[in-house]
Short mmCIF file of C-alpha atoms in Angstrom, two decimals:
data_model
loop_
_atom_site.label_atom_id
_atom_site.label_comp_id
_atom_site.label_asym_id
_atom_site.label_seq_id
_atom_site.Cartn_x
_atom_site.Cartn_y
_atom_site.Cartn_z
CA MET J 18 -13.70 60.22 112.79
CA SER J 19 -14.49 57.37 115.17
CA ARG J 20 -17.07 54.79 114.16
CA THR J 21 -20.37 54.91 116.05
CA ALA J 22 -21.92 51.79 117.52
CA THR J 23 -24.53 49.96 115.46
CA ALA J 24 -27.97 49.14 116.80
CA VAL J 25 -26.91 45.52 117.33
CA GLU J 26 -23.82 46.59 119.27
CA ARG J 27 -25.87 48.94 121.44
CA LEU J 28 -28.37 46.23 122.25
CA LEU J 29 -25.69 43.66 123.11
CA GLN J 30 -23.84 45.94 125.53
CA ASP J 31 -24.48 44.69 129.06
CA GLY J 32 -21.50 46.21 130.83
CA SER J 33 -19.91 42.83 131.58
CA GLY J 34 -17.41 42.95 128.73
CA ARG J 35 -18.30 39.35 127.85
CA ARG J 36 -18.72 38.44 124.22
CA PRO J 37 -22.37 37.53 123.48
CA ARG J 38 -23.22 34.03 122.30
CA ALA J 39 -23.49 33.60 118.54
CA ASP J 40 -27.16 32.66 118.70
CA ALA J 41 -27.96 35.71 120.83
CA ARG J 42 -26.21 37.98 118.36
CA ARG J 43 -28.04 36.40 115.42
CA ASN J 44 -31.41 36.94 117.08
CA VAL J 45 -30.64 40.58 117.84
CA GLU J 46 -29.46 41.11 114.26
CA ARG J 47 -32.72 39.62 112.98
CA LEU J 48 -34.79 41.82 115.25
CA VAL J 49 -32.97 44.99 114.16
CA ILE J 50 -33.39 44.08 110.48
CA ALA J 51 -37.08 43.29 111.05
CA ALA J 52 -37.68 46.59 112.85
CA ARG J 53 -36.06 48.54 110.04
CA GLU J 54 -38.00 46.62 107.40
CA ALA J 55 -41.28 47.31 109.21
CA ALA J 56 -40.42 51.02 109.29
CA SER J 57 -39.31 51.19 105.65
CA ASP J 58 -42.40 49.50 104.22
CA GLY J 59 -44.90 51.18 106.53
CA GLY J 60 -45.69 48.01 108.44
CA GLU J 61 -46.96 47.72 111.99
CA ILE J 62 -44.19 48.46 114.49
CA THR J 63 -45.06 46.24 117.43
CA ALA J 64 -43.14 43.58 119.37
CA HIS J 65 -45.28 40.81 117.91
CA GLU J 66 -44.92 42.03 114.31
CA ILE J 67 -41.17 42.52 114.59
CA ALA J 68 -40.75 39.09 116.20
CA ARG J 69 -42.83 37.54 113.40
CA ARG J 70 -40.72 39.21 110.71
CA ALA J 71 -37.53 38.14 112.49
CA GLY J 72 -38.71 34.55 112.74
CA VAL J 73 -38.39 34.40 116.53
CA GLY J 74 -40.85 34.02 119.36
CA VAL J 75 -42.12 36.95 121.39
CA GLY J 76 -40.34 35.49 124.41
CA THR J 77 -37.05 35.62 122.52
CA PHE J 78 -37.84 39.20 121.54
CA TYR J 79 -38.13 40.36 125.15
CA ARG J 80 -35.23 38.22 126.32
CA ARG J 81 -32.85 39.67 123.76
CA VAL J 82 -33.84 43.36 123.61
CA GLY J 83 -35.83 43.92 126.79
CA SER J 84 -38.63 46.02 125.32
CA LEU J 85 -39.92 47.50 122.08
CA GLU J 86 -38.81 50.95 123.21
CA VAL J 87 -35.22 49.82 123.81
CA LEU J 88 -35.06 48.19 120.38
CA LEU J 89 -36.51 51.23 118.60
CA GLN J 90 -34.22 53.66 120.42
CA ALA J 91 -31.21 51.66 119.24
CA VAL J 92 -32.57 51.61 115.68
CA LEU J 93 -33.33 55.34 115.83
CA SER J 94 -29.76 56.13 116.92
CA GLU J 95 -28.42 53.95 114.11
CA LEU J 96 -30.55 55.73 111.51
CA LEU J 97 -29.47 59.16 112.75
CA ASP J 98 -25.83 58.07 112.65
CA GLU J 99 -26.25 56.80 109.08
CA ILE J 100 -27.78 60.08 107.91
CA VAL J 101 -25.01 62.13 109.51
CA ALA J 102 -22.39 59.76 108.05
CA ALA J 103 -23.93 60.21 104.58
CA ALA J 104 -23.74 63.99 105.01
CA ASP J 105 -20.13 63.85 106.22
CA LEU J 106 -19.23 61.69 103.24
CA GLY J 107 -20.76 64.35 101.01
CA LEU J 108 -18.87 67.16 102.73
CA ALA J 109 -15.61 65.31 101.98
CA ASP J 110 -16.49 64.95 98.29
CA PRO J 111 -14.61 67.43 96.05
CA ASP J 112 -17.71 67.74 93.82
CA PRO J 113 -20.25 69.73 95.90
CA TRP J 114 -23.17 69.19 93.54
CA ALA J 115 -22.66 65.43 93.21
CA ALA J 116 -22.32 65.30 96.99
CA LEU J 117 -25.63 67.10 97.55
CA CYS J 118 -27.45 64.86 95.06
CA ARG J 119 -26.09 61.67 96.58
CA PHE J 120 -26.92 62.82 100.11
CA ALA J 121 -30.47 63.75 99.08
CA GLY J 122 -31.14 60.20 97.90
CA SER J 123 -29.68 58.66 101.06
CA TYR J 124 -31.52 61.12 103.28
CA ILE J 125 -34.96 60.44 101.83
CA ARG J 126 -34.53 56.67 102.02
CA LEU J 127 -33.32 56.76 105.62
CA ARG J 128 -35.73 59.50 106.71
CA ASN J 129 -38.74 57.37 105.85
CA GLU J 130 -37.51 54.75 108.33
CA LEU J 131 -36.49 57.42 110.84
CA CYS J 132 -39.90 59.10 110.95
CA ASP J 133 -41.82 55.86 111.44
CA VAL J 134 -39.52 54.73 114.26
CA ASN J 135 -39.60 58.16 115.89
CA GLU J 136 -43.40 58.24 115.70
CA ALA J 137 -43.58 54.79 117.32
CA LEU J 138 -41.45 56.15 120.16
CA GLY J 139 -43.64 59.21 120.59
CA GLY J 140 -41.36 61.74 118.87
CA ILE J 141 -38.16 61.82 120.93
CA ILE J 142 -35.78 63.42 118.41
CA ASP J 143 -34.63 66.79 119.67
CA HIS J 144 -31.03 67.97 119.64
CA GLU J 145 -30.18 65.57 116.79
CA ARG J 146 -32.24 67.82 114.53
CA THR J 147 -29.67 70.59 114.97
CA VAL J 148 -26.91 68.26 113.77
CA LEU J 149 -28.91 67.32 110.67
CA ARG J 150 -29.83 70.93 109.93
CA ASP J 151 -26.18 71.97 110.10
CA ARG J 152 -25.13 69.23 107.67
CA ILE J 153 -27.82 70.13 105.13
CA ARG J 154 -26.90 73.82 105.39
CA LEU J 155 -23.22 73.09 104.74
CA LEU J 156 -23.97 70.84 101.76
CA VAL J 157 -26.22 73.49 100.20
CA GLU J 158 -23.76 76.32 100.85
CA ARG J 159 -20.93 74.34 99.23
CA ALA J 160 -23.01 73.66 96.11
CA GLN J 161 -23.99 77.33 95.86
CA ALA J 162 -20.43 78.57 96.42
CA ALA J 163 -19.28 76.28 93.61
CA GLY J 164 -21.84 77.86 91.25
CA ALA J 165 -23.64 74.53 90.85
CA MET J 166 -26.93 75.55 92.45
CA ARG J 167 -29.23 78.54 92.26
CA THR J 168 -28.59 80.95 95.11
CA ASP J 169 -32.15 82.18 95.68
CA VAL J 170 -33.04 78.85 97.32
CA THR J 171 -32.14 78.46 100.99
CA TRP J 172 -31.03 75.31 102.80
CA GLN J 173 -34.36 75.45 104.63
CA ASP J 174 -36.14 75.26 101.27
CA VAL J 175 -34.00 72.26 100.33
CA ALA J 176 -34.99 70.46 103.54
CA PHE J 177 -38.65 70.80 102.56
CA LEU J 178 -38.03 69.99 98.91
CA MET J 179 -36.26 66.73 99.72
CA VAL J 180 -39.13 65.60 101.95
CA SER J 181 -41.73 66.60 99.34
CA THR J 182 -40.37 64.03 96.88
CA SER J 183 -41.44 61.13 99.11
CA THR J 184 -45.09 60.78 98.13
CA GLY J 185 -47.93 58.37 98.76
CA ASP J 186 -48.71 55.36 96.57
CA ARG J 187 -51.71 56.89 94.81
CA THR J 188 -53.13 60.22 93.66
CA LEU J 189 -56.01 61.09 91.32
CA GLY J 190 -56.52 57.38 90.69
CA LEU J 191 -52.92 57.02 89.50
CA ARG J 192 -50.56 54.47 90.99
CA ALA J 193 -46.99 55.57 91.73
CA GLY J 194 -44.21 54.05 89.66
CA ASP J 195 -41.76 51.66 91.28
CA LEU J 196 -39.13 54.43 91.43
CA GLN J 197 -41.51 57.32 91.97
CA TRP J 198 -39.68 59.17 94.72
CA GLU J 199 -36.40 58.86 92.80
CA ARG J 200 -38.10 60.43 89.77
CA ASN J 201 -39.54 63.19 91.96
CA LEU J 202 -36.13 63.87 93.45
CA GLN J 203 -34.45 64.09 90.05
CA ILE J 204 -37.01 66.67 88.92
CA VAL J 205 -36.40 68.71 92.08
CA LEU J 206 -32.62 68.52 91.71
CA ASP J 207 -32.83 69.60 88.07
CA GLY J 208 -34.95 72.56 89.20
CA LEU J 209 -32.30 73.59 91.70
CA ARG J 210 -29.81 73.97 88.84
CA THR J 211 -32.00 76.17 86.65
CA ASP J 212 -29.95 79.00 85.10
CA ASP J 213 -32.89 81.39 84.68
CA PRO J 214 -35.41 80.68 87.47
CA ASN J 215 -38.63 82.56 88.11
CA PRO J 216 -38.71 84.69 91.29
CA LEU J 217 -39.77 82.72 94.36
CA PRO J 218 -42.91 83.83 96.20
CA GLY J 219 -42.89 84.39 99.95
CA GLY J 220 -40.01 83.75 102.31
CA PRO J 221 -38.07 80.61 103.21
CA PRO J 222 -39.09 78.28 106.06
CA GLN J 223 -38.15 79.48 109.54
CA LEU J 224 -37.40 77.89 112.88
CA PRO J 225 -39.93 78.50 115.68
CA PRO J 226 -38.72 81.28 118.03
CA SER J 227 -38.19 78.70 120.79
CA GLN J 228 -35.56 76.92 118.68
CA ILE J 229 -33.57 79.93 117.49
#
């Protein structure tokens, strides 16, 4: 499988074929890292905030990446590629259950960044969702076929369950632990392996008719 371009590589492509100057590349690398950090910790995703985190001036920001939208689109593509790559790595793993567990952790971590960047762009993800759905379905089906996971849970349920583990910082006056979402995920994964589960109420999540 061919390697996809990173966000930095996408941003440095100008069609000339010339190799970018070292200082230009360093500034772009800093801006990409800063944008991803802002998304991962829930910070403000603006040109000024990203430039501040990157340690560069706003003028350098616009000179190197053109606009906030261009930067975020490159970061969004990189995040989507990383999620798909994590799924493909899992599909190549001979242990289907270990593969699903490892992917779930990677997916939640990357999805938090993905959602914040996508929201800042106004929600542009569309066909990429189909790719991600297919990967999750295949990972779940492999784990079920191997007898490692309860079969009354659908891949659609798993998509919701993974997202549900990523919680807020506080509830009922309690403060989340430093590894709270990892703890939540482990509880969910253990529940998916239950040998004698209770019947599930209702039906699994469904796609809107327009997307079927």
